[in-house]
PDB file of C-alpha atoms in Angstrom:
ATOM      1  CA  ARG A  20       5.946  17.518  -5.885  1.00 95.00           C
ATOM      2  CA  HIS A  21       6.040  16.416  -9.445  1.00 98.00           C
ATOM      3  CA  ALA A  22       7.683  18.140 -12.391  1.00 98.00           C
ATOM      4  CA  TYR A  23       6.056  18.035 -15.796  1.00 98.00           C
ATOM      5  CA  LEU A  24       8.404  18.786 -18.665  1.00 98.00           C
ATOM      6  CA  ILE A  25       6.620  19.674 -21.801  1.00 98.00           C
ATOM      7  CA  LEU A  26       7.984  19.981 -25.381  1.00 97.00           C
ATOM      8  CA  ALA A  27       5.406  22.066 -27.356  1.00 96.00           C
ATOM      9  CA  HIS A  28       5.485  22.988 -31.018  1.00 94.00           C
ATOM     10  CA  LYS A  29       1.898  23.437 -32.272  1.00 92.00           C
ATOM     11  CA  ASN A  30      -1.795  23.451 -31.355  1.00 91.00           C
ATOM     12  CA  PRO A  31      -1.801  25.995 -28.556  1.00 92.00           C
ATOM     13  CA  SER A  32      -5.453  25.276 -27.752  1.00 92.00           C
ATOM     14  CA  GLN A  33      -4.563  21.598 -27.046  1.00 93.00           C
ATOM     15  CA  LEU A  34      -1.545  22.690 -24.966  1.00 95.00           C
ATOM     16  CA  HIS A  35      -3.819  25.023 -22.985  1.00 94.00           C
ATOM     17  CA  LYS A  36      -6.076  21.950 -22.262  1.00 94.00           C
ATOM     18  CA  LEU A  37      -3.051  19.873 -21.216  1.00 96.00           C
ATOM     19  CA  LEU A  38      -1.916  22.622 -18.787  1.00 96.00           C
ATOM     20  CA  ALA A  39      -5.386  22.857 -17.384  1.00 95.00           C
ATOM     21  CA  LEU A  40      -5.429  19.128 -16.673  1.00 96.00           C
ATOM     22  CA  LEU A  41      -2.068  19.305 -14.946  1.00 97.00           C
ATOM     23  CA  ASP A  42      -2.958  22.410 -12.948  1.00 97.00           C
ATOM     24  CA  ASP A  43      -2.602  21.085  -9.459  1.00 97.00           C
ATOM     25  CA  GLU A  44      -0.916  22.573  -6.396  1.00 97.00           C
ATOM     26  CA  ARG A  45       1.322  19.465  -6.216  1.00 97.00           C
ATOM     27  CA  ASN A  46       2.836  20.045  -9.639  1.00 98.00           C
ATOM     28  CA  ASP A  47       5.426  22.335 -11.187  1.00 98.00           C
ATOM     29  CA  ILE A  48       5.264  22.736 -14.939  1.00 98.00           C
ATOM     30  CA  PHE A  49       8.242  23.508 -17.124  1.00 98.00           C
ATOM     31  CA  LEU A  50       7.413  24.316 -20.768  1.00 97.00           C
ATOM     32  CA  HIS A  51       9.610  24.630 -23.820  1.00 97.00           C
ATOM     33  CA  ILE A  52       7.928  26.203 -26.776  1.00 96.00           C
ATOM     34  CA  ASP A  53       9.727  25.472 -29.991  1.00 96.00           C
ATOM     35  CA  LYS A  54      11.310  28.623 -31.433  1.00 95.00           C
ATOM     36  CA  SER A  55       9.566  27.886 -34.749  1.00 92.00           C
ATOM     37  CA  ALA A  56       6.094  27.399 -33.085  1.00 94.00           C
ATOM     38  CA  PRO A  57       3.357  29.662 -34.460  1.00 91.00           C
ATOM     39  CA  PHE A  58       2.576  30.860 -30.960  1.00 91.00           C
ATOM     40  CA  SER A  59       4.362  32.177 -27.874  1.00 88.00           C
ATOM     41  CA  ARG A  60       4.057  32.179 -24.126  1.00 88.00           C
ATOM     42  CA  ASP A  61       1.617  35.118 -24.296  1.00 88.00           C
ATOM     43  CA  ASP A  62      -0.891  32.829 -25.990  1.00 87.00           C
ATOM     44  CA  ILE A  63      -1.095  30.493 -22.960  1.00 87.00           C
ATOM     45  CA  GLN A  64      -0.718  32.923 -20.042  1.00 81.00           C
ATOM     46  CA  GLY A  65      -3.260  32.188 -17.340  1.00 83.00           C
ATOM     47  CA  ALA A  66      -3.518  28.509 -18.189  1.00 87.00           C
ATOM     48  CA  CYS A  67      -2.416  27.527 -14.719  1.00 93.00           C
ATOM     49  CA  GLU A  68      -3.783  28.869 -11.415  1.00 93.00           C
ATOM     50  CA  LYS A  69      -2.590  26.220  -8.943  1.00 96.00           C
ATOM     51  CA  ALA A  70       0.557  24.755 -10.458  1.00 96.00           C
ATOM     52  CA  SER A  71       3.623  26.942 -11.117  1.00 95.00           C
ATOM     53  CA  LEU A  72       4.493  27.398 -14.763  1.00 96.00           C
ATOM     54  CA  GLU A  73       7.997  28.240 -15.885  1.00 96.00           C
ATOM     55  CA  PHE A  74       9.013  28.797 -19.536  1.00 95.00           C
ATOM     56  CA  ILE A  75      12.384  27.592 -20.837  1.00 96.00           C
ATOM     57  CA  GLU A  76      14.486  30.375 -22.362  1.00 94.00           C
ATOM     58  CA  PRO A  77      16.102  30.829 -24.746  1.00 95.00           C
ATOM     59  CA  ARG A  78      13.742  28.819 -26.896  1.00 95.00           C
ATOM     60  CA  ILE A  79      15.413  26.190 -29.124  1.00 95.00           C
ATOM     61  CA  LYS A  80      14.482  25.566 -32.734  1.00 95.00           C
ATOM     62  CA  VAL A  81      13.645  21.861 -32.686  1.00 94.00           C
ATOM     63  CA  SER A  82      13.756  19.702 -35.841  1.00 91.00           C
ATOM     64  CA  TRP A  83      12.245  16.257 -36.080  1.00 86.00           C
ATOM     65  CA  GLY A  84      14.979  13.726 -35.702  1.00 85.00           C
ATOM     66  CA  GLY A  85      17.619  16.250 -34.891  1.00 90.00           C
ATOM     67  CA  ALA A  86      19.879  16.502 -31.800  1.00 92.00           C
ATOM     68  CA  SER A  87      17.988  19.737 -31.126  1.00 95.00           C
ATOM     69  CA  ILE A  88      15.253  17.795 -29.346  1.00 95.00           C
ATOM     70  CA  VAL A  89      17.807  16.229 -27.033  1.00 96.00           C
ATOM     71  CA  LYS A  90      19.108  19.715 -26.270  1.00 96.00           C
ATOM     72  CA  ALA A  91      15.590  20.837 -25.382  1.00 97.00           C
ATOM     73  CA  GLU A  92      15.025  17.851 -23.179  1.00 97.00           C
ATOM     74  CA  MET A  93      18.276  18.546 -21.354  1.00 97.00           C
ATOM     75  CA  ALA A  94      17.310  22.260 -20.888  1.00 98.00           C
ATOM     76  CA  LEU A  95      14.014  21.153 -19.359  1.00 98.00           C
ATOM     77  CA  LEU A  96      15.790  18.753 -16.941  1.00 98.00           C
ATOM     78  CA  GLU A  97      18.466  21.323 -16.017  1.00 98.00           C
ATOM     79  CA  THR A  98      15.821  23.899 -15.078  1.00 98.00           C
ATOM     80  CA  ALA A  99      13.503  21.541 -13.255  1.00 98.00           C
ATOM     81  CA  THR A 100      16.150  19.927 -11.112  1.00 98.00           C
ATOM     82  CA  LYS A 101      17.075  23.201  -9.525  1.00 97.00           C
ATOM     83  CA  LYS A 102      14.324  22.282  -7.138  1.00 96.00           C
ATOM     84  CA  GLU A 103      13.845  18.714  -5.894  1.00 97.00           C
ATOM     85  CA  HIS A 104      10.795  16.864  -7.217  1.00 98.00           C
ATOM     86  CA  SER A 105       9.643  13.323  -6.600  1.00 98.00           C
ATOM     87  CA  TYR A 106       9.208  12.614 -10.298  1.00 98.00           C
ATOM     88  CA  TYR A 107       9.967  14.230 -13.656  1.00 98.00           C
ATOM     89  CA  HIS A 108       7.522  13.467 -16.440  1.00 98.00           C
ATOM     90  CA  LEU A 109       8.508  14.292 -20.015  1.00 98.00           C
ATOM     91  CA  LEU A 110       5.460  15.013 -22.226  1.00 97.00           C
ATOM     92  CA  SER A 111       4.673  16.321 -25.702  1.00 95.00           C
ATOM     93  CA  GLY A 112       2.413  19.310 -25.874  1.00 95.00           C
ATOM     94  CA  LEU A 113       0.056  17.034 -27.865  1.00 92.00           C
ATOM     95  CA  ASP A 114      -0.298  14.643 -24.921  1.00 94.00           C
ATOM     96  CA  LEU A 115      -3.231  14.541 -22.485  1.00 94.00           C
ATOM     97  CA  PRO A 116      -3.396  12.643 -19.137  1.00 95.00           C
ATOM     98  CA  ILE A 117      -5.977   9.866 -18.953  1.00 93.00           C
ATOM     99  CA  LYS A 118      -5.851   9.574 -15.211  1.00 94.00           C
ATOM    100  CA  SER A 119      -6.740  12.127 -12.484  1.00 95.00           C
ATOM    101  CA  GLN A 120      -4.002  13.921 -10.559  1.00 97.00           C
ATOM    102  CA  ASP A 121      -5.049  12.114  -7.448  1.00 97.00           C
ATOM    103  CA  ALA A 122      -4.615   8.726  -9.200  1.00 96.00           C
ATOM    104  CA  ILE A 123      -1.279   9.771 -10.747  1.00 97.00           C
ATOM    105  CA  HIS A 124       0.228  10.991  -7.437  1.00 98.00           C
ATOM    106  CA  LYS A 125      -1.011   7.894  -5.603  1.00 97.00           C
ATOM    107  CA  PHE A 126       0.490   5.539  -8.164  1.00 97.00           C
ATOM    108  CA  PHE A 127       3.884   7.184  -7.943  1.00 97.00           C
ATOM    109  CA  LYS A 128       3.731   7.265  -4.139  1.00 97.00           C
ATOM    110  CA  ASP A 129       2.987   3.526  -4.113  1.00 97.00           C
ATOM    111  CA  ASN A 130       5.825   2.882  -6.491  1.00 97.00           C
ATOM    112  CA  ALA A 131       8.399   5.437  -5.166  1.00 97.00           C
ATOM    113  CA  GLY A 132      11.875   4.856  -6.352  1.00 97.00           C
ATOM    114  CA  CYS A 133      11.040   3.114  -9.624  1.00 97.00           C
ATOM    115  CA  GLU A 134      12.115   4.444 -12.950  1.00 98.00           C
ATOM    116  CA  PHE A 135       9.560   4.389 -15.764  1.00 97.00           C
ATOM    117  CA  LEU A 136      11.341   4.051 -19.127  1.00 94.00           C
ATOM    118  CA  ASN A 137      10.449   2.205 -22.325  1.00 91.00           C
ATOM    119  CA  MET A 138      13.101  -0.110 -23.760  1.00 90.00           C
ATOM    120  CA  TRP A 139      13.105  -1.618 -27.239  1.00 90.00           C
ATOM    121  CA  PRO A 140      15.151  -4.508 -28.567  1.00 89.00           C
ATOM    122  CA  LEU A 141      18.166  -2.853 -30.244  1.00 88.00           C
ATOM    123  CA  ASN A 142      17.904  -2.982 -33.985  1.00 87.00           C
ATOM    124  CA  PRO A 143      21.556  -3.127 -35.256  1.00 85.00           C
ATOM    125  CA  ALA A 144      20.559  -1.017 -38.197  1.00 88.00           C
ATOM    126  CA  SER A 145      19.422   1.729 -35.886  1.00 91.00           C
ATOM    127  CA  LEU A 146      22.895   2.114 -34.558  1.00 94.00           C
ATOM    128  CA  ASN A 147      23.688   3.860 -37.860  1.00 94.00           C
ATOM    129  CA  ARG A 148      21.952   6.916 -36.420  1.00 94.00           C
ATOM    130  CA  VAL A 149      24.476   7.308 -33.665  1.00 96.00           C
ATOM    131  CA  GLN A 150      27.606   5.745 -34.968  1.00 96.00           C
ATOM    132  CA  TYR A 151      28.086   7.996 -37.959  1.00 95.00           C
ATOM    133  CA  ARG A 152      28.290  11.717 -38.165  1.00 94.00           C
ATOM    134  CA  TYR A 153      25.800  13.344 -40.549  1.00 95.00           C
ATOM    135  CA  PRO A 154      26.318  16.700 -42.249  1.00 95.00           C
ATOM    136  CA  PHE A 155      22.761  17.848 -41.739  1.00 94.00           C
ATOM    137  CA  PRO A 156      21.619  16.167 -38.431  1.00 91.00           C
ATOM    138  CA  GLU A 157      18.581  18.543 -38.232  1.00 92.00           C
ATOM    139  CA  GLY A 158      17.575  17.812 -41.839  1.00 88.00           C
ATOM    140  CA  SER A 159      16.081  14.346 -41.556  1.00 82.00           C
ATOM    141  CA  HIS A 160      12.566  15.755 -42.217  1.00 82.00           C
ATOM    142  CA  PHE A 161      13.507  17.366 -45.607  1.00 88.00           C
ATOM    143  CA  PHE A 162      14.123  15.611 -48.894  1.00 91.00           C
ATOM    144  CA  LEU A 163      17.388  17.185 -49.995  1.00 94.00           C
ATOM    145  CA  THR A 164      19.201  17.231 -46.625  1.00 92.00           C
ATOM    146  CA  ASN A 165      17.965  13.684 -45.927  1.00 91.00           C
ATOM    147  CA  LEU A 166      19.360  12.600 -49.249  1.00 94.00           C
ATOM    148  CA  LEU A 167      22.704  14.267 -48.512  1.00 95.00           C
ATOM    149  CA  ASN A 168      22.785  12.589 -45.083  1.00 93.00           C
ATOM    150  CA  ASN A 169      22.150   9.202 -46.721  1.00 94.00           C
ATOM    151  CA  ILE A 170      24.966   9.783 -49.264  1.00 96.00           C
ATOM    152  CA  ALA A 171      27.334  10.828 -46.388  1.00 95.00           C
ATOM    153  CA  TYR A 172      26.385   7.631 -44.537  1.00 93.00           C
ATOM    154  CA  CYS A 173      27.083   5.425 -47.543  1.00 96.00           C
ATOM    155  CA  ILE A 174      30.540   6.952 -47.900  1.00 96.00           C
ATOM    156  CA  LEU A 175      31.405   6.656 -44.287  1.00 95.00           C
ATOM    157  CA  LYS A 176      30.202   3.134 -44.099  1.00 94.00           C
ATOM    158  CA  ALA A 177      32.283   2.138 -47.147  1.00 96.00           C
ATOM    159  CA  LEU A 178      35.389   3.742 -45.541  1.00 96.00           C
ATOM    160  CA  ASN A 179      34.455   2.098 -42.151  1.00 94.00           C
ATOM    161  CA  ILE A 180      34.592   5.574 -40.446  1.00 96.00           C
ATOM    162  CA  LYS A 181      32.501   5.078 -37.268  1.00 95.00           C
ATOM    163  CA  ARG A 182      32.188   6.923 -33.987  1.00 96.00           C
ATOM    164  CA  ASN A 183      30.767   6.069 -30.505  1.00 96.00           C
ATOM    165  CA  THR A 184      31.756   2.404 -30.947  1.00 95.00           C
ATOM    166  CA  ASP A 185      32.647   2.042 -27.239  1.00 95.00           C
ATOM    167  CA  ILE A 186      29.132   2.956 -26.010  1.00 96.00           C
ATOM    168  CA  ASN A 187      26.534   0.366 -25.058  1.00 96.00           C
ATOM    169  CA  PHE A 188      23.634   2.071 -26.772  1.00 96.00           C
ATOM    170  CA  GLN A 189      20.026   1.127 -25.983  1.00 95.00           C
ATOM    171  CA  SER A 190      16.887   2.431 -27.616  1.00 94.00           C
ATOM    172  CA  GLY A 191      13.314   3.166 -26.600  1.00 92.00           C
ATOM    173  CA  SER A 192      10.597   5.825 -26.511  1.00 90.00           C
ATOM    174  CA  GLN A 193      11.897   9.237 -25.494  1.00 93.00           C
ATOM    175  CA  TRP A 194       9.040   9.819 -23.002  1.00 95.00           C
ATOM    176  CA  PHE A 195       9.875   8.964 -19.351  1.00 96.00           C
ATOM    177  CA  SER A 196       8.963   9.438 -15.717  1.00 98.00           C
ATOM    178  CA  ILE A 197      12.054   9.373 -13.600  1.00 98.00           C
ATOM    179  CA  THR A 198      13.140  10.087  -9.976  1.00 98.00           C
ATOM    180  CA  HIS A 199      15.019  13.132  -8.837  1.00 98.00           C
ATOM    181  CA  ALA A 200      18.175  11.113  -8.419  1.00 98.00           C
ATOM    182  CA  ALA A 201      17.955   9.828 -12.041  1.00 98.00           C
ATOM    183  CA  ALA A 202      17.169  13.326 -13.298  1.00 98.00           C
ATOM    184  CA  LEU A 203      20.256  14.741 -11.553  1.00 98.00           C
ATOM    185  CA  TYR A 204      22.376  11.959 -12.959  1.00 98.00           C
ATOM    186  CA  THR A 205      21.165  12.704 -16.458  1.00 98.00           C
ATOM    187  CA  VAL A 206      21.928  16.397 -16.043  1.00 98.00           C
ATOM    188  CA  SER A 207      25.408  15.522 -14.764  1.00 98.00           C
ATOM    189  CA  ARG A 208      26.048  13.776 -18.105  1.00 97.00           C
ATOM    190  CA  LYS A 209      25.368  16.931 -20.110  1.00 96.00           C
ATOM    191  CA  GLU A 210      28.877  17.271 -21.627  1.00 97.00           C
ATOM    192  CA  TRP A 211      28.828  13.571 -22.537  1.00 97.00           C
ATOM    193  CA  VAL A 212      25.413  13.908 -24.145  1.00 97.00           C
ATOM    194  CA  GLU A 213      26.522  16.892 -26.185  1.00 95.00           C
ATOM    195  CA  LYS A 214      29.645  15.078 -27.451  1.00 96.00           C
ATOM    196  CA  VAL A 215      28.028  11.704 -28.111  1.00 96.00           C
ATOM    197  CA  PHE A 216      24.807  12.906 -29.792  1.00 95.00           C
ATOM    198  CA  SER A 217      26.012  15.831 -31.851  1.00 93.00           C
ATOM    199  CA  GLY A 218      25.765  15.076 -35.533  1.00 93.00           C
ATOM    200  CA  CYS A 219      23.404  12.137 -34.903  1.00 94.00           C
ATOM    201  CA  ARG A 220      19.991  11.442 -36.407  1.00 91.00           C
ATOM    202  CA  ILE A 221      16.788  10.498 -34.485  1.00 90.00           C
ATOM    203  CA  CYS A 222      18.915  10.224 -31.299  1.00 93.00           C
ATOM    204  CA  ASP A 223      16.069  11.115 -28.921  1.00 94.00           C
ATOM    205  CA  GLU A 224      15.187   7.390 -29.007  1.00 93.00           C
ATOM    206  CA  PHE A 225      18.646   6.595 -27.610  1.00 96.00           C
ATOM    207  CA  LEU A 226      19.181   9.317 -24.988  1.00 96.00           C
ATOM    208  CA  MET A 227      17.477   8.209 -21.738  1.00 96.00           C
ATOM    209  CA  SER A 228      17.479   4.463 -22.472  1.00 96.00           C
ATOM    210  CA  THR A 229      21.327   4.569 -22.946  1.00 97.00           C
ATOM    211  CA  ILE A 230      21.920   6.732 -19.956  1.00 97.00           C
ATOM    212  CA  ILE A 231      19.743   4.729 -17.553  1.00 97.00           C
ATOM    213  CA  TRP A 232      20.698   1.282 -18.862  1.00 95.00           C
ATOM    214  CA  ASN A 233      24.315   2.042 -18.225  1.00 96.00           C
ATOM    215  CA  SER A 234      23.791   3.372 -14.679  1.00 97.00           C
ATOM    216  CA  PRO A 235      22.728   1.973 -11.298  1.00 96.00           C
ATOM    217  CA  PHE A 236      19.197   3.203 -12.114  1.00 97.00           C
ATOM    218  CA  ARG A 237      18.845   0.198 -14.417  1.00 96.00           C
ATOM    219  CA  GLU A 238      18.048  -1.924 -11.445  1.00 96.00           C
ATOM    220  CA  LYS A 239      15.204   0.447 -10.478  1.00 97.00           C
ATOM    221  CA  LEU A 240      13.326   0.100 -13.799  1.00 96.00           C
ATOM    222  CA  TYR A 241       9.696  -0.606 -13.172  1.00 95.00           C
ATOM    223  CA  CYS A 242       9.647  -2.895 -16.175  1.00 91.00           C
ATOM    224  CA  LYS A 243      12.929  -4.390 -17.321  1.00 86.00           C
ATOM    225  CA  ASP A 244      11.414  -6.287 -20.246  1.00 84.00           C
ATOM    226  CA  PHE A 245      12.346  -5.137 -23.757  1.00 87.00           C
ATOM    227  CA  VAL A 246       9.299  -4.755 -26.016  1.00 82.00           C
ATOM    228  CA  ASP A 247       8.983  -3.791 -29.586  1.00 77.00           C
ATOM    229  CA  GLY A 248       7.724  -0.371 -30.409  1.00 69.00           C
ATOM    230  CA  HIS A 249       4.287  -1.597 -31.312  1.00 71.00           C
ATOM    231  CA  THR A 250       3.599  -3.155 -27.896  1.00 75.00           C
ATOM    232  CA  ILE A 251       1.723  -1.163 -25.303  1.00 76.00           C
ATOM    233  CA  ASN A 252       2.892  -1.909 -21.779  1.00 76.00           C
ATOM    234  CA  MET A 253       3.463  -0.227 -18.458  1.00 83.00           C
ATOM    235  CA  SER A 254       7.106   0.528 -18.903  1.00 92.00           C
ATOM    236  CA  ASN A 255       6.910   4.290 -19.273  1.00 92.00           C
ATOM    237  CA  LEU A 256       3.174   4.743 -18.406  1.00 93.00           C
ATOM    238  CA  ARG A 257       2.411   6.215 -21.817  1.00 92.00           C
ATOM    239  CA  TYR A 258      -0.494   4.819 -23.848  1.00 89.00           C
ATOM    240  CA  ILE A 259       0.870   5.143 -27.383  1.00 86.00           C
ATOM    241  CA  ASP A 260      -0.517   3.088 -30.183  1.00 83.00           C
ATOM    242  CA  TRP A 261       1.800   2.829 -33.084  1.00 78.00           C
ATOM    243  CA  ASN A 262      -0.174   0.145 -34.819  1.00 77.00           C
ATOM    244  CA  ARG A 263      -2.697   2.501 -36.356  1.00 73.00           C
ATOM    245  CA  GLY A 264      -0.811   5.702 -36.877  1.00 62.00           C
ATOM    246  CA  GLY A 265      -0.492   5.238 -40.645  1.00 64.00           C
ATOM    247  CA  SER A 266       3.174   6.207 -40.530  1.00 64.00           C
ATOM    248  CA  GLN A 267       6.388   5.073 -38.826  1.00 63.00           C
ATOM    249  CA  ARG A 268       6.780   8.674 -37.643  1.00 68.00           C
ATOM    250  CA  HIS A 269       3.334   9.187 -36.087  1.00 75.00           C
ATOM    251  CA  PRO A 270       1.293   7.054 -33.642  1.00 81.00           C
ATOM    252  CA  GLY A 271      -2.491   6.867 -33.746  1.00 82.00           C
ATOM    253  CA  THR A 272      -4.585   9.783 -32.514  1.00 86.00           C
ATOM    254  CA  PHE A 273      -7.249   8.807 -29.986  1.00 86.00           C
ATOM    255  CA  THR A 274     -10.784  10.008 -30.613  1.00 86.00           C
ATOM    256  CA  ILE A 275     -14.090  10.000 -28.768  1.00 89.00           C
ATOM    257  CA  SER A 276     -14.681   6.454 -30.100  1.00 90.00           C
ATOM    258  CA  ASP A 277     -11.731   5.297 -27.922  1.00 88.00           C
ATOM    259  CA  LEU A 278     -13.183   6.626 -24.731  1.00 88.00           C
ATOM    260  CA  ASP A 279     -13.979   3.251 -23.221  1.00 88.00           C
ATOM    261  CA  THR A 280     -10.557   1.900 -24.175  1.00 86.00           C
ATOM    262  CA  LEU A 281      -8.835   4.890 -22.532  1.00 86.00           C
ATOM    263  CA  ARG A 282     -10.955   4.564 -19.359  1.00 86.00           C
ATOM    264  CA  LYS A 283      -9.781   0.938 -19.040  1.00 84.00           C
ATOM    265  CA  ALA A 284      -6.136   1.718 -19.665  1.00 79.00           C
TER     266      ALA A 284
END
């Protein structure tokens, strides 16, 4: 069985479509709906008939760039690993699969034991996100709190007050497909995760890449090559195009005009 872990925060109609496409007797779906989302579990009841659907409670208020998204990811993994699954797939509620369930299950059966994780070359400047403590770690999306975070960073940097300097951080996309063993290992690191990433900014891009890279599961990576964030490859099996998103924070949205491209992916 496969476990799909979904972080949802808007567009319930699209989420309903995603759930329908994952609705397969071989799947268990675990759904976290952002506490600030303009909809609730009642709005998507009945979306699944074959797959089991479990809602994560209590709901967490997730802020872009905050450690709250790491907390929500860990809550999904904790709940899902109570039952053994062959693979755990982290998705956004805005994702849609571009392969059939038969094709997906066959691929993972043929590549059993591999870990699918995206790894980016580490930008030294990005370490600032996890080596300094910010007063408003959930405020990166707002002008005033982001300004105060930047002021705090400048002061701490001038005073050379760093943290987490003994950790071999690695960065990459937060989305993954990992084995049961890797998922259990990640959950076992919960206290470490809470200690290391509290007070950090945009740390979801460090979480899984750092944990897996500093573990025996590093040798099980399907693709060990580091690629920049604008390169599409098979490392985490997510087709994400950052080259046309129009923003560093948002990748491109595929439309009907991309149908042939998606069919060939």
